[in-house]
Amino acid sequence: MKVYLVPVGIIKKYMKERDLDIEADLTAGTLIERLNLPDKLKIICFLNGKRIDPGHRFTEGDVVKIVSTFAGG
Amino acid sequence: MNGNTGKIINVDLDKGSIETEILPEEYYTKYIGGSGLAAKLFWERGNISADPLSPEAMLIFMNGPFAGLRLSGASRNSVAGRSPLTGNWGDSSCGGYFAPELRYAGYDGIIIKGKAGKPSIMLIEDEKINILPAPEYWGKGTDEANRAIKEKYGKNYRTLIIGPAGENLVKYAIILNEGHHAFGRAGFGAVMGSKNLKAIVVKASGKNMKLADPEKYEELRAELNPKIKEALASDVMRENGTAANLEGGVVSGDVPIKNFTSNYWEEMGQELNGGILTEKYLTKRRACAYCSIACKRVVEVKEGPYAIPEGPGPEYETITALGSLIGSMDLAAVCKAGRVCNDLGIDTISAGGTIAWAMEAFERGDITEKDTGGIKLLWGDMATVIDKILPEIAARKGSLGMLLAEGSLSAAVKTEKDTINYTVQSKGLEVPMHDPRGGGHGLALAYAVSPRGACHVASPMLFMEMGACFYPEIGFEYELEPMTDENKAETAVIAVALGAIENSACFCQFADREIAIPEWVGLFNSVAGYNWDAPDMMKAGTRVFYLKRLINYLFGRTAKDDALTPRILEPARDGEPEGVVINFEGMKNKFYELMGMDPVKGIPSRKKLEEYGMGVEAKKVWRET
């Protein structure tokens, strides 16, 4: 099935918006691992404006925002 | 003495006297330097009953042990004393170029008392120290004064300057180094202004420093500088500044909007982030002394109503405080508002927080045009903010300037209406630009227990919650879930000690995130010869935290003041954290228990103080038992 990935903020440096083919039982945590983002970045996935747990499974057509917790001061 | 010079300058502006003094080494081993050592000196010599803007008030500048040692992030300076904004202990840290020059001139710090008879500057050239009448700079903006002083003395003379806001005793006035780097918080620009001191200027002729183990230090420096430079966070901030991930913060609900009434504004995140700043207005990247991160921005807005020439650009806190917090997503306007604040000498966080409160009060009808001298306070009206509100605050001019020049809490009290509930502050200090409801619940605890009031740099809680650092040697090896209270009190116990170490060592939190605990210990030992192990170092950090609590207790602050105003504790209205409520009291109670702090007095128990070698201090606050 397909989901649409939207990198937000500094994640845009590492990936572009795109469709991604995934297995139906893929979890958010495994999806993050597969993106090969730098280990130092703590990544959270958001769906419809809400953060989702690493164990969350997607449905066809989900638009998934990929966000890092990185913050400045 | 190794590392530190051990020497401070005591200035009495009433008498016109200038004396140097060698401090006991024990002061450093117990309180490190920077804000910790300043707290020790204030505890020992400060007049607790003195108004912070009276001649009796102490104004303390203090270096850390690593100033000038060519280590990234390690050359900051602290200013401290009683905050005119809050009436409590206050301290503020500044990067830039002042700390190394003071160190090279032979001094760890300066204590200033009294009031000069006329507007003056303090000039330090090695052992030659003078207070010079300088009425020609009074009334000038920081930019013009900085240029004029450098023109007169030399471009390598390092400056600390106040603007008109400091001269006019605006209670959140800043002190600016090199016209760019700010002692931003707690209002020490007003303390300098109250002493008729426009600037402190320093120039050293040499760079002589004595270290305990120079070879070991050089080894550490050779490891740490590349580690800090090449860190991913450094790379991100070098490229797009401290607002690099503002858009991510908006999605998380961390970025405050319209006086913390909202946690989501997608278009604003797309317009105000550091990438857009780079793309549209950045002309140069700049660094503090010896820092390889180079997160500072130089910007130019070439055209439009908010055009500004090339000069200092805004950081994350300024972008948010003078942007989303007051309802604007106009980045050019934010650049100009930040520049105006710098030149007038105003803290952008407290200015944004106070104006945001006023805009909400105006919207609610709690203040009207009668209170504002006919000025309409509307969300996002940046022209009014820049042309009217900020200049009136700095000049304490008109009813609006008089109302807002003392900060949001004071303004709310003056309204004699129920408007304190929507000030967003703790102990009178406006909350910085991370909303704990979306940024991390532990941050609410960190804001509330911070001795100076709501502060995101009093401890590294923000970074610990976001998983940016781990310290297994001192028990922080677990991942935190930002949106719960789980393990937050336990983490805060570690965080307040680490924060006190950072702020006493005068280290930048962006750089020192990359420093492991054994490296911290190695730095203190090789530079200053403390012969510490990790528990010794953490004990010194906790001791500094405790001492600031004791000072606040003498000012009348108790456990009930470790509080947040309702806005942060009510459920978020939208965005990711919509409906979220923070278990603040639960975290606070647990933190108090773990820190051995009295739940009423808000200070450590006598037993706890004695455990930390503070028996003498304990006698002063626990004399009745």
XYZ file of C-alpha atoms in Angstrom:
698
model
C 0.000 0.000 0.000
C 0.990 3.625 -0.414
C 1.471 6.373 2.154
C 2.637 9.911 1.459
C 5.615 11.170 3.452
C 5.968 14.872 4.265
C 9.261 15.929 5.885
C 8.922 18.965 8.151
C 11.551 21.479 9.270
C 15.113 20.208 9.312
C 14.051 16.791 7.977
C 13.628 18.453 4.570
C 17.401 18.454 4.360
C 17.433 14.671 4.321
C 14.395 13.676 2.254
C 11.786 15.027 -0.121
C 8.009 14.687 -0.031
C 7.123 11.443 -1.712
C 4.859 8.425 -2.043
C 6.180 5.337 -0.359
C 5.150 1.745 -0.929
C 4.977 -0.089 2.385
C 3.763 -3.414 3.694
C 0.303 -3.317 5.270
C 1.648 -4.297 8.695
C 4.561 -1.858 8.759
C 4.763 0.097 12.005
C 5.662 3.779 12.324
C 8.790 2.809 14.251
C 10.025 0.556 11.455
C 9.167 3.188 8.861
C 11.365 5.691 10.713
C 14.231 3.186 10.819
C 13.967 2.634 7.070
C 14.272 6.332 6.325
C 17.939 6.164 7.344
C 17.844 9.568 9.000
C 20.800 10.484 11.226
C 20.786 8.564 14.507
C 21.180 11.801 16.459
C 17.758 13.021 15.337
C 14.856 11.869 17.440
C 12.006 11.445 14.957
C 8.279 11.515 15.561
C 5.562 10.733 13.009
C 2.374 12.783 12.875
C -0.902 11.769 11.271
C -3.730 14.271 10.912
C -1.924 16.661 13.240
C -1.424 14.120 16.036
C 1.713 12.262 16.981
C 1.523 8.502 16.536
C 3.201 5.764 18.559
C 6.045 3.704 17.112
C 3.693 0.723 17.058
C 1.043 2.479 14.935
C 0.078 0.816 11.619
C -0.913 2.884 8.618
C -3.819 2.771 6.225
C -3.736 3.347 2.473
C -3.287 6.994 1.537
C -2.151 8.243 4.952
C -0.239 11.524 4.835
C 2.556 11.116 7.380
C 4.525 14.096 8.633
C 8.088 13.311 9.679
C 9.280 15.690 12.393
C 12.412 15.975 14.517
C 12.248 17.104 18.135
C 15.259 19.373 17.510
C 14.709 22.832 19.013
C 16.689 26.020 19.309
C 16.667 28.629 22.009
C 45.439 29.810 41.162
C 45.080 27.663 38.059
C 42.571 28.261 35.306
C 40.760 31.140 36.919
C 42.751 34.297 37.560
C 41.305 34.403 41.074
C 41.082 38.166 40.785
C 38.018 40.398 40.651
C 37.511 44.155 40.383
C 35.457 45.907 43.071
C 34.035 49.232 41.972
C 32.224 51.695 44.206
C 30.787 54.374 41.974
C 29.668 56.481 44.956
C 33.212 56.795 46.239
C 34.882 56.532 42.864
C 37.016 53.713 44.261
C 38.389 50.796 42.271
C 40.118 47.904 44.033
C 41.148 44.456 42.977
C 40.720 41.433 45.202
C 41.932 37.853 45.224
C 39.136 35.421 46.046
C 39.710 32.282 48.122
C 40.172 29.173 45.977
C 37.446 27.443 47.960
C 34.888 29.833 46.420
C 35.695 28.341 43.019
C 35.809 24.702 44.066
C 32.449 25.106 45.808
C 30.654 27.449 43.389
C 32.650 27.040 40.140
C 32.427 30.542 38.626
C 29.891 32.423 36.485
C 26.455 32.634 38.053
C 27.390 30.196 40.838
C 30.305 32.270 42.056
C 28.211 35.412 41.620
C 25.570 33.844 43.889
C 28.227 33.091 46.504
C 29.457 36.705 46.418
C 25.909 38.064 46.540
C 25.065 35.804 49.486
C 28.154 37.009 51.307
C 28.089 40.714 50.420
C 24.709 41.646 48.973
C 22.239 43.878 50.738
C 19.069 41.798 50.665
C 16.803 44.743 51.431
C 18.313 46.995 48.747
C 16.109 47.937 45.822
C 17.731 46.448 42.698
C 17.809 49.908 41.122
C 19.288 51.654 44.163
C 22.980 52.526 44.505
C 23.355 49.832 47.191
C 22.465 47.097 44.704
C 25.283 44.847 43.490
C 25.856 44.282 39.800
C 28.122 41.293 39.267
C 29.804 40.151 36.052
C 31.575 36.817 36.303
C 33.492 34.567 33.943
C 33.726 30.805 34.065
C 37.002 28.908 34.250
C 37.233 28.230 30.511
C 36.896 31.792 29.186
C 39.432 32.527 26.487
C 40.743 28.972 26.300
C 39.910 28.544 22.597
C 37.183 25.998 23.272
C 33.880 26.141 21.371
C 31.043 27.585 23.427
C 33.147 28.056 26.565
C 33.690 31.820 26.542
C 30.431 33.201 27.849
C 29.992 35.559 30.800
C 27.302 35.867 33.468
C 25.706 38.958 34.921
C 23.893 38.569 38.210
C 22.336 40.215 41.224
C 18.796 41.059 42.252
C 16.556 41.335 39.202
C 14.626 44.608 38.938
C 11.986 42.787 36.881
C 11.232 40.046 39.395
C 12.693 41.234 42.678
C 14.349 37.810 42.973
C 17.749 36.363 42.281
C 18.547 37.031 38.656
C 21.269 36.001 36.309
C 21.779 36.168 32.587
C 24.389 34.747 30.271
C 25.981 36.314 27.217
C 28.194 34.945 24.467
C 30.213 37.191 22.229
C 33.670 38.512 23.012
C 33.686 40.151 26.446
C 34.590 37.149 28.617
C 37.915 36.244 26.947
C 39.089 39.854 26.910
C 38.290 40.281 30.618
C 40.155 37.069 31.333
C 43.169 38.123 29.278
C 43.172 41.459 31.116
C 43.609 39.450 34.310
C 40.181 39.269 35.893
C 37.451 36.728 36.543
C 34.808 39.294 37.336
C 33.619 42.746 38.299
C 31.397 43.800 41.213
C 29.847 47.234 40.859
C 28.061 49.175 43.594
C 27.028 52.801 43.961
C 26.002 55.321 41.346
C 28.236 57.539 39.259
C 27.600 61.271 39.581
C 27.142 61.607 35.853
C 26.846 59.248 32.894
C 30.087 57.277 32.732
C 31.877 54.336 31.234
C 34.254 51.902 32.876
C 37.485 51.347 30.966
C 39.708 48.354 31.738
C 43.113 48.105 30.085
C 44.975 45.371 31.933
C 45.737 46.742 35.421
C 44.668 50.255 34.409
C 41.016 50.645 35.380
C 39.140 53.925 35.200
C 35.648 55.295 35.524
C 35.364 58.043 32.935
C 32.610 60.628 32.541
C 31.028 59.993 29.155
C 27.835 62.004 28.765
C 28.312 61.962 24.995
C 27.064 58.368 24.790
C 24.014 58.814 27.040
C 20.760 58.707 25.135
C 22.358 56.922 22.193
C 21.173 53.574 20.850
C 23.472 50.612 21.386
C 24.577 50.561 17.762
C 25.640 54.198 17.671
C 27.253 54.048 21.113
C 29.138 50.865 20.217
C 30.469 52.404 17.001
C 31.454 55.635 18.764
C 33.281 53.843 21.577
C 35.153 51.613 19.156
C 36.031 54.614 17.033
C 37.464 56.355 20.077
C 39.325 53.456 21.706
C 39.864 50.900 18.951
C 37.852 48.199 17.229
C 39.392 45.457 19.392
C 38.161 47.052 22.590
C 35.288 44.854 23.726
C 32.119 46.574 24.857
C 29.128 46.010 27.109
C 26.582 48.743 26.427
C 23.070 49.633 27.507
C 20.520 51.380 25.328
C 17.937 54.046 26.159
C 15.781 51.380 27.837
C 18.509 50.712 30.409
C 19.004 54.427 30.974
C 15.263 54.803 31.540
C 15.193 51.841 33.938
C 12.927 49.655 31.825
C 12.809 46.552 33.937
C 13.678 44.156 31.136
C 16.514 46.202 29.686
C 19.469 44.275 28.290
C 23.234 44.719 28.177
C 24.671 44.196 24.713
C 28.168 43.019 23.752
C 29.572 44.212 20.421
C 26.091 45.427 19.523
C 24.987 41.843 18.879
C 25.264 39.487 21.878
C 22.864 40.058 24.752
C 22.651 39.564 28.485
C 18.985 39.384 27.686
C 17.000 38.354 30.703
C 16.071 39.696 34.119
C 16.717 43.399 33.454
C 20.357 44.015 34.310
C 20.526 46.778 31.687
C 18.327 48.777 34.052
C 20.681 48.050 36.953
C 23.559 49.418 34.882
C 21.416 52.415 33.945
C 20.562 53.047 37.603
C 24.292 53.338 38.254
C 24.731 55.883 35.457
C 26.996 53.401 33.721
C 26.529 53.409 29.959
C 29.277 50.953 29.072
C 32.072 48.721 30.255
C 34.993 48.549 27.853
C 37.885 46.129 28.126
C 41.150 45.572 26.277
C 43.969 43.242 27.239
C 47.515 43.426 25.958
C 48.382 39.747 26.403
C 46.882 36.294 26.749
C 48.713 34.852 29.743
C 46.930 32.022 31.460
C 48.089 29.392 33.893
C 46.465 25.994 33.645
C 46.778 23.069 36.038
C 47.662 20.553 33.337
C 48.128 22.311 29.988
C 48.986 19.126 28.082
C 45.906 17.289 29.271
C 43.776 20.330 28.496
C 45.184 20.561 24.967
C 44.393 16.881 24.426
C 40.822 17.469 25.518
C 40.488 20.617 23.442
C 41.795 18.785 20.381
C 39.063 16.180 20.855
C 36.203 18.455 21.820
C 36.458 21.247 19.260
C 36.042 18.924 16.241
C 33.374 16.923 18.072
C 31.346 20.092 18.674
C 31.972 21.448 15.176
C 30.963 18.242 13.414
C 27.904 17.469 15.551
C 24.702 17.275 13.596
C 23.030 19.926 15.758
C 25.931 22.307 15.118
C 25.677 21.712 11.398
C 21.949 22.424 11.452
C 22.353 25.652 13.426
C 25.327 26.812 11.391
C 23.260 26.455 8.259
C 19.943 27.903 9.380
C 20.426 29.306 12.863
C 18.614 28.472 16.080
C 15.219 28.722 14.338
C 16.205 25.961 11.888
C 13.472 23.615 13.075
C 10.776 26.120 14.031
C 8.417 24.494 11.531
C 8.886 21.137 13.277
C 8.172 22.849 16.587
C 4.890 24.162 15.211
C 3.768 20.642 14.268
C 4.717 19.389 17.741
C 2.883 22.268 19.436
C 6.044 23.659 21.035
C 5.900 27.130 19.447
C 3.646 29.585 21.331
C 1.101 31.597 19.362
C -0.855 34.686 20.409
C 0.095 34.746 24.078
C 0.054 30.945 24.322
C -3.627 30.751 23.302
C -2.819 28.482 20.379
C -0.307 25.736 19.607
C -0.764 25.423 15.862
C -0.355 27.830 12.942
C 0.922 25.964 9.923
C 1.519 28.951 7.604
C 3.484 30.752 10.314
C 5.795 27.751 10.647
C 6.440 27.877 6.938
C 7.205 31.620 6.999
C 9.211 32.210 10.182
C 11.670 29.311 10.139
C 15.434 29.572 9.918
C 15.566 28.196 6.381
C 13.433 31.085 5.146
C 15.585 33.540 7.086
C 18.646 32.128 5.315
C 16.976 32.219 1.926
C 15.541 35.734 2.145
C 17.667 37.848 4.448
C 20.885 36.165 5.623
C 24.078 37.892 4.523
C 26.632 36.349 6.919
C 27.010 33.753 9.617
C 28.781 34.795 12.797
C 30.167 33.053 15.868
C 30.944 33.900 19.464
C 34.617 33.817 20.464
C 36.316 30.548 19.496
C 33.008 28.854 18.649
C 32.802 26.651 15.591
C 29.003 26.402 15.593
C 28.431 29.927 14.267
C 24.679 30.027 14.956
C 24.561 33.843 14.951
C 22.847 35.521 11.994
C 23.628 38.710 10.127
C 20.699 39.873 8.002
C 19.631 42.613 5.654
C 16.083 43.412 4.558
C 16.617 45.292 1.341
C 13.179 46.678 0.644
C 9.659 47.122 1.885
C 8.250 48.737 5.001
C 10.613 46.790 7.256
C 13.850 47.390 5.346
C 16.943 47.359 7.579
C 20.632 47.587 6.709
C 22.969 44.661 7.236
C 23.357 43.884 10.931
C 22.468 41.478 13.747
C 19.673 39.065 12.889
C 17.093 37.367 15.104
C 17.462 34.051 16.890
C 14.683 31.545 17.598
C 13.512 33.240 20.781
C 13.280 36.637 19.090
C 11.604 35.268 15.965
C 8.929 33.630 18.068
C 8.506 36.326 20.735
C 8.211 39.116 18.179
C 6.463 36.908 15.635
C 3.967 34.162 16.416
C 3.549 35.190 20.064
C 2.144 38.570 19.008
C 0.282 37.165 16.012
C 2.699 37.924 13.194
C 4.208 35.710 10.524
C 6.039 38.548 8.794
C 9.722 37.641 8.969
C 10.957 41.006 7.678
C 8.984 42.733 10.426
C 10.439 40.347 13.002
C 13.961 41.177 11.775
C 13.244 44.869 12.161
C 11.534 44.516 15.549
C 14.516 42.504 16.824
C 16.900 45.139 15.542
C 14.874 47.900 17.216
C 14.901 45.984 20.513
C 18.687 45.580 20.287
C 19.216 49.242 19.606
C 16.848 50.410 22.340
C 18.270 47.768 24.662
C 15.176 45.651 25.400
C 14.862 41.908 26.049
C 12.942 40.457 23.120
C 11.420 37.625 25.182
C 9.978 39.832 27.917
C 9.015 42.483 25.361
C 7.145 39.912 23.269
C 5.552 38.355 26.353
C 4.448 41.709 27.726
C 3.093 42.985 24.400
C 1.300 39.663 23.804
C -0.379 39.999 27.203
C -1.377 43.581 26.335
C -2.809 42.532 22.956
C -4.927 39.870 24.624
C -6.026 42.333 27.318
C -7.013 44.819 24.605
C -8.921 42.151 22.691
C -10.789 41.209 25.878
C -11.494 44.841 26.717
C -9.513 44.653 29.963
C -7.442 47.571 28.732
C -8.732 50.141 26.286
C -7.467 53.061 24.230
C -7.789 55.111 27.421
C -5.016 52.994 28.918
C -2.871 52.952 25.804
C -2.950 56.631 24.882
C -5.137 55.905 21.888
C -2.979 53.133 20.470
C -4.887 50.101 19.239
C -3.185 46.853 20.225
C -4.014 44.353 17.515
C -2.520 40.911 16.891
C 0.112 41.043 14.187
C 0.126 44.832 13.822
C 3.893 45.018 13.491
C 4.002 48.608 12.297
C 2.491 49.718 15.601
C 4.811 47.422 17.567
C 7.905 48.792 15.814
C 6.997 52.460 15.465
C 5.040 53.054 18.650
C 5.022 50.329 21.283
C 8.735 49.482 21.510
C 9.921 53.125 21.447
C 7.327 54.098 24.086
C 8.437 51.231 26.323
C 12.122 52.168 25.988
C 11.382 55.816 26.710
C 8.782 55.039 29.406
C 6.744 57.498 27.436
C 2.974 57.837 27.403
C 0.492 55.720 29.276
C 1.299 52.626 27.226
C 5.053 52.932 27.724
C 4.573 53.435 31.447
C 2.216 50.448 31.632
C 4.447 47.990 29.767
C 7.957 49.063 30.861
C 7.825 46.978 34.025
C 6.829 43.669 32.454
C 3.609 41.715 32.124
C 3.015 40.888 35.790
C 3.406 44.481 36.922
C 1.197 45.690 34.060
C -1.492 43.160 34.953
C -1.466 44.245 38.604
C -1.879 47.875 37.489
C -5.040 47.053 35.525
C -6.749 46.083 38.805
C -8.661 43.502 36.819
C -8.347 39.745 36.643
C -5.631 39.864 33.994
C -2.799 38.124 35.872
C -4.310 34.790 34.854
C -3.244 35.365 31.300
C 0.199 36.709 31.957
C 2.532 33.879 31.017
C 5.356 33.998 33.544
C 6.885 32.368 36.567
C 8.223 34.459 39.468
C 7.580 37.482 37.268
C 9.845 36.421 34.393
C 8.035 35.956 31.089
C 8.082 32.356 29.827
C 10.490 31.752 26.931
C 9.346 30.444 23.588
C 8.808 26.753 24.239
C 5.338 25.727 25.385
C 5.703 22.738 27.726
C 2.309 21.405 26.614
C 3.814 20.680 23.196
C 7.551 20.829 23.900
C 7.758 18.559 26.926
C 6.049 18.427 30.303
C 9.325 18.418 32.209
C 9.955 21.895 30.891
C 7.011 23.160 32.970
C 8.759 21.886 36.078
C 12.075 23.356 34.913
C 10.456 26.768 34.349
C 8.791 26.770 37.768
C 11.741 25.714 39.921
C 14.297 27.866 38.117
C 15.602 30.392 40.658
C 15.416 33.332 38.258
C 11.902 32.528 37.053
C 10.735 30.870 33.835
C 13.913 29.932 32.032
C 14.746 27.379 29.345
C 18.504 27.550 29.927
C 18.590 27.213 33.722
C 18.779 23.489 33.050
C 19.084 21.294 29.946
C 15.639 19.725 30.514
C 14.489 20.730 27.027
C 17.378 18.866 25.425
C 17.035 15.874 27.743
C 13.350 15.510 26.906
C 13.986 15.700 23.180
C 16.667 13.011 23.400
C 19.532 15.284 22.379
C 21.864 14.096 25.137
C 22.408 11.235 27.552
C 24.680 11.039 30.594
C 24.949 7.399 31.707
C 27.724 8.168 34.234
C 25.291 10.195 36.344
C 22.220 8.059 35.824
C 20.624 9.701 32.798
C 20.645 6.885 30.301
C 16.930 6.469 29.688
C 14.806 7.929 26.925
C 12.051 10.304 28.016
C 8.589 10.617 26.537
C 8.155 14.404 26.357
C 4.371 14.341 26.646
C 4.147 12.671 30.053
C 5.302 13.393 33.594
C 7.068 10.043 33.787
C 10.611 10.323 35.200
C 10.544 14.105 34.853
C 11.134 14.910 38.524
C 13.968 12.380 38.668
C 15.459 13.906 35.505
C 15.046 17.432 36.852
C 17.242 16.524 39.831
C 20.071 15.802 37.369
C 19.119 18.681 35.081
C 19.238 21.439 37.716
C 22.748 20.357 38.734
C 23.906 20.175 35.116
C 22.327 23.541 34.359
C 24.058 25.101 37.345
C 27.370 23.650 36.145
C 26.828 25.005 32.624
C 25.837 28.454 33.814
C 28.628 28.607 36.367
C 31.200 27.400 33.852
C 29.626 29.897 31.412
C 29.299 27.280 28.687
C 26.872 27.489 25.770
C 24.191 24.811 25.916
C 24.360 24.256 22.166
C 28.058 23.380 22.387
C 28.166 21.508 25.655
C 25.461 19.029 24.634
C 28.316 17.205 22.939
C 30.451 17.007 26.092
C 30.280 13.767 28.066
C 30.514 13.765 31.850
C 34.115 12.411 31.980
C 35.098 15.177 29.554
C 33.457 17.819 31.764
C 35.383 16.495 34.754
C 38.572 16.399 32.684
C 38.101 20.032 31.700
C 37.676 21.241 35.276
C 40.657 19.189 36.467
C 43.050 20.040 33.647
C 42.182 23.730 33.641
C 41.618 24.496 37.325
C 43.123 21.464 39.065
C 40.056 20.710 41.141
C 40.815 16.991 41.255
C 37.099 16.280 40.963
C 35.303 13.098 40.076
C 31.815 13.138 38.553
C 29.997 13.116 41.944
C 32.124 16.073 43.138
C 31.175 18.036 40.027
C 27.478 17.217 40.323
C 27.583 18.138 43.993
C 28.981 21.559 43.092
C 26.142 22.014 40.569
C 23.474 21.092 43.103
C 25.135 23.350 45.680
C 24.854 26.305 43.288
C 21.164 25.530 42.715
C 20.581 25.326 46.469
C 22.379 28.610 47.148
C 20.200 30.490 44.648
C 17.151 29.001 46.374
C 18.426 30.332 49.695
C 18.919 33.806 48.236
C 15.356 33.786 46.915
C 14.148 32.681 50.353
C 15.779 35.755 51.874
C 13.850 37.796 49.293
C 10.669 36.221 50.647
C 10.171 33.609 47.952
C 8.899 30.221 49.080
C 7.573 26.994 47.591
C 4.339 28.633 46.476
C 6.340 30.821 44.104
C 7.572 27.765 42.199
C 4.476 28.135 40.083
C 3.247 28.759 36.576
C 0.390 31.005 35.612
C -2.825 29.231 34.538
C -2.327 29.659 30.796
C 0.429 27.011 30.664
C -1.465 24.665 32.953
C -4.850 24.819 31.232
C -5.560 22.354 28.410
C -4.050 23.321 25.073
C -6.794 24.524 22.730
C -5.566 23.161 19.410
C -2.714 21.512 17.559
C -0.982 18.315 18.572
C -1.300 18.935 22.336
C -5.007 19.875 22.166
C -6.646 18.957 25.459
C -3.332 18.094 27.100
C -2.987 18.971 30.774
C 0.345 18.829 32.567
C 0.581 17.060 35.934
C 2.557 19.954 37.302
C 1.918 19.533 41.035
C 2.777 15.831 40.850
C 6.151 16.574 39.254
C 6.847 19.443 41.628
C 6.041 17.454 44.769
C 8.255 14.588 43.653
C 11.083 16.970 42.747
C 10.887 18.616 46.160
C 11.020 15.226 47.861
C 14.020 14.070 45.813
C 15.883 17.356 46.351
C 15.240 17.323 50.102
C 13.439 20.653 49.884
C 10.935 21.906 52.417
C 7.454 21.907 50.844
C 6.550 25.255 52.419
C 9.786 27.211 52.586
C 11.015 25.941 49.228
C 14.582 25.565 50.452
C 16.699 22.507 51.199
C 16.476 21.049 54.686
C 19.197 21.878 57.165
C 20.410 18.271 56.875
C 20.587 18.484 53.102
C 22.498 21.760 53.239
C 24.992 20.297 55.694
C 25.412 17.302 53.394
C 26.460 19.760 50.676
C 28.954 21.598 52.883
C 26.567 24.500 53.429
C 26.300 24.372 57.222
C 27.030 28.085 57.580
C 24.360 28.977 55.051
C 21.918 26.600 56.766
C 22.284 28.510 60.028
C 21.089 31.701 58.367
C 17.845 30.245 56.991
C 17.071 27.578 59.579
C 18.007 29.531 62.695
C 14.613 29.053 64.300
C 14.951 25.255 64.437
